Amino acid sequence: MNKNTLKNETWVWAIIQNPEKNESFLGQYDETNNIRFIPAFYSKDASVRCINQLKKDESLVYESQAILYEDLVNYTKQNGFLIFFLDDKGKILDKIAPLE
């Protein structure tokens, strides 16, 4: 799968912080390029393997959850984020700018 094969009804994976307690997406900030993005994954396995490579508040609980691509796009549009699809090592596979 890649960004060219994504459809609104495609299930993708994202990291949720505080699941079931005022949950939100785990966002990341690239200070060098002044970019805010939501890490997303094409598979649950990649999301679980990559979670420890992301910057996060260690006092919070995190879990990988499936989300419809359309819902992720809507969230990022409303909150000023890009979507970066990562592999299991945190390498960027695709960058998507739903702000456009």
Short mmCIF file of C-alpha atoms in Angstrom, two decimals:
data_model
loop_
_atom_site.label_atom_id
_atom_site.label_comp_id
_atom_site.label_asym_id
_atom_site.label_seq_id
_atom_site.Cartn_x
_atom_site.Cartn_y
_atom_site.Cartn_z
CA MET A 1 0.00 0.00 0.00
CA ASN A 2 1.09 3.58 -0.62
CA LYS A 3 -0.47 7.03 -0.77
CA ASN A 4 -1.61 6.44 -4.36
CA THR A 5 -3.75 3.49 -3.32
CA LEU A 6 -5.38 5.11 -0.28
CA LYS A 7 -9.12 5.61 -0.38
CA ASN A 8 -11.35 7.34 2.18
CA GLU A 9 -12.56 3.95 3.42
CA THR A 10 -9.04 2.50 3.82
CA TRP A 11 -8.12 1.55 7.38
CA VAL A 12 -4.75 2.90 8.52
CA TRP A 13 -3.05 2.89 11.91
CA ALA A 14 -2.18 5.76 14.24
CA ILE A 15 -0.88 6.04 17.79
CA ILE A 16 -3.44 7.19 20.35
CA GLN A 17 -2.42 8.74 23.64
CA ASN A 18 -4.62 8.32 26.71
CA PRO A 19 -6.93 5.74 25.11
CA GLU A 20 -10.43 5.89 26.63
CA LYS A 21 -9.50 8.95 28.75
CA ASN A 22 -9.69 12.14 26.69
CA GLU A 23 -7.79 10.36 23.92
CA SER A 24 -6.00 12.14 21.10
CA PHE A 25 -3.56 11.35 18.32
CA LEU A 26 0.13 11.35 19.13
CA GLY A 27 1.48 14.22 17.07
CA GLN A 28 5.10 15.04 16.34
CA TYR A 29 6.92 18.30 15.73
CA ASP A 30 9.90 18.65 13.38
CA GLU A 31 11.66 21.71 14.81
CA THR A 32 14.14 21.92 11.94
CA ASN A 33 11.41 22.33 9.33
CA ASN A 34 8.68 23.74 11.60
CA ILE A 35 6.28 20.93 10.65
CA ARG A 36 3.58 19.33 12.79
CA PHE A 37 2.55 15.86 11.69
CA ILE A 38 0.61 12.81 12.74
CA PRO A 39 2.57 9.58 12.29
CA ALA A 40 0.45 7.03 10.43
CA PHE A 41 1.14 3.48 9.36
CA TYR A 42 -0.05 1.09 6.69
CA SER A 43 0.02 -1.85 9.12
CA LYS A 44 -0.55 -2.44 12.82
CA ASP A 45 2.76 -4.28 13.05
CA ALA A 46 4.69 -1.24 11.80
CA SER A 47 2.87 1.06 14.24
CA VAL A 48 3.60 -1.17 17.22
CA ARG A 49 7.27 -1.56 16.29
CA CYS A 50 7.74 2.19 15.73
CA ILE A 51 5.98 3.51 18.82
CA ASN A 52 9.16 3.59 20.92
CA GLN A 53 10.95 5.68 18.28
CA LEU A 54 8.47 8.56 18.57
CA LYS A 55 8.74 11.48 20.98
CA LYS A 56 6.13 11.12 23.68
CA ASP A 57 5.25 11.88 27.27
CA GLU A 58 6.30 8.73 29.12
CA SER A 59 3.68 9.36 31.83
CA LEU A 60 0.86 8.69 29.34
CA VAL A 61 -0.45 5.42 27.93
CA TYR A 62 -0.21 4.82 24.16
CA GLU A 63 -1.73 2.27 21.83
CA SER A 64 -2.00 1.64 18.14
CA GLN A 65 -5.52 1.97 16.76
CA ALA A 66 -7.07 1.56 13.35
CA ILE A 67 -8.77 4.62 11.88
CA LEU A 68 -10.42 5.33 8.57
CA TYR A 69 -8.13 7.33 6.35
CA GLU A 70 -10.92 9.86 5.75
CA ASP A 71 -11.26 10.50 9.51
CA LEU A 72 -7.52 10.99 9.87
CA VAL A 73 -7.49 13.47 6.97
CA ASN A 74 -10.38 15.42 8.49
CA TYR A 75 -8.63 15.58 11.87
CA THR A 76 -5.38 16.82 10.36
CA LYS A 77 -7.18 19.46 8.28
CA GLN A 78 -9.00 20.79 11.33
CA ASN A 79 -5.90 20.83 13.52
CA GLY A 80 -3.15 21.96 11.14
CA PHE A 81 -1.16 18.73 10.86
CA LEU A 82 0.39 16.87 7.96
CA ILE A 83 0.27 13.06 7.76
CA PHE A 84 3.56 11.18 7.53
CA PHE A 85 3.30 7.46 6.83
CA LEU A 86 6.21 5.72 8.55
CA ASP A 87 7.68 2.25 8.44
CA ASP A 88 8.48 0.16 11.52
CA LYS A 89 11.80 1.98 12.02
CA GLY A 90 10.34 5.49 11.72
CA LYS A 91 11.49 6.09 8.14
CA ILE A 92 9.11 8.34 6.19
CA LEU A 93 7.41 6.44 3.37
CA ASP A 94 4.87 9.06 2.27
CA LYS A 95 4.02 12.65 3.18
CA ILE A 96 0.46 13.86 2.76
CA ALA A 97 -0.66 17.46 3.15
CA PRO A 98 -4.42 17.41 3.72
CA LEU A 99 -4.29 21.16 4.34
CA GLU A 100 -4.38 21.77 0.61
#
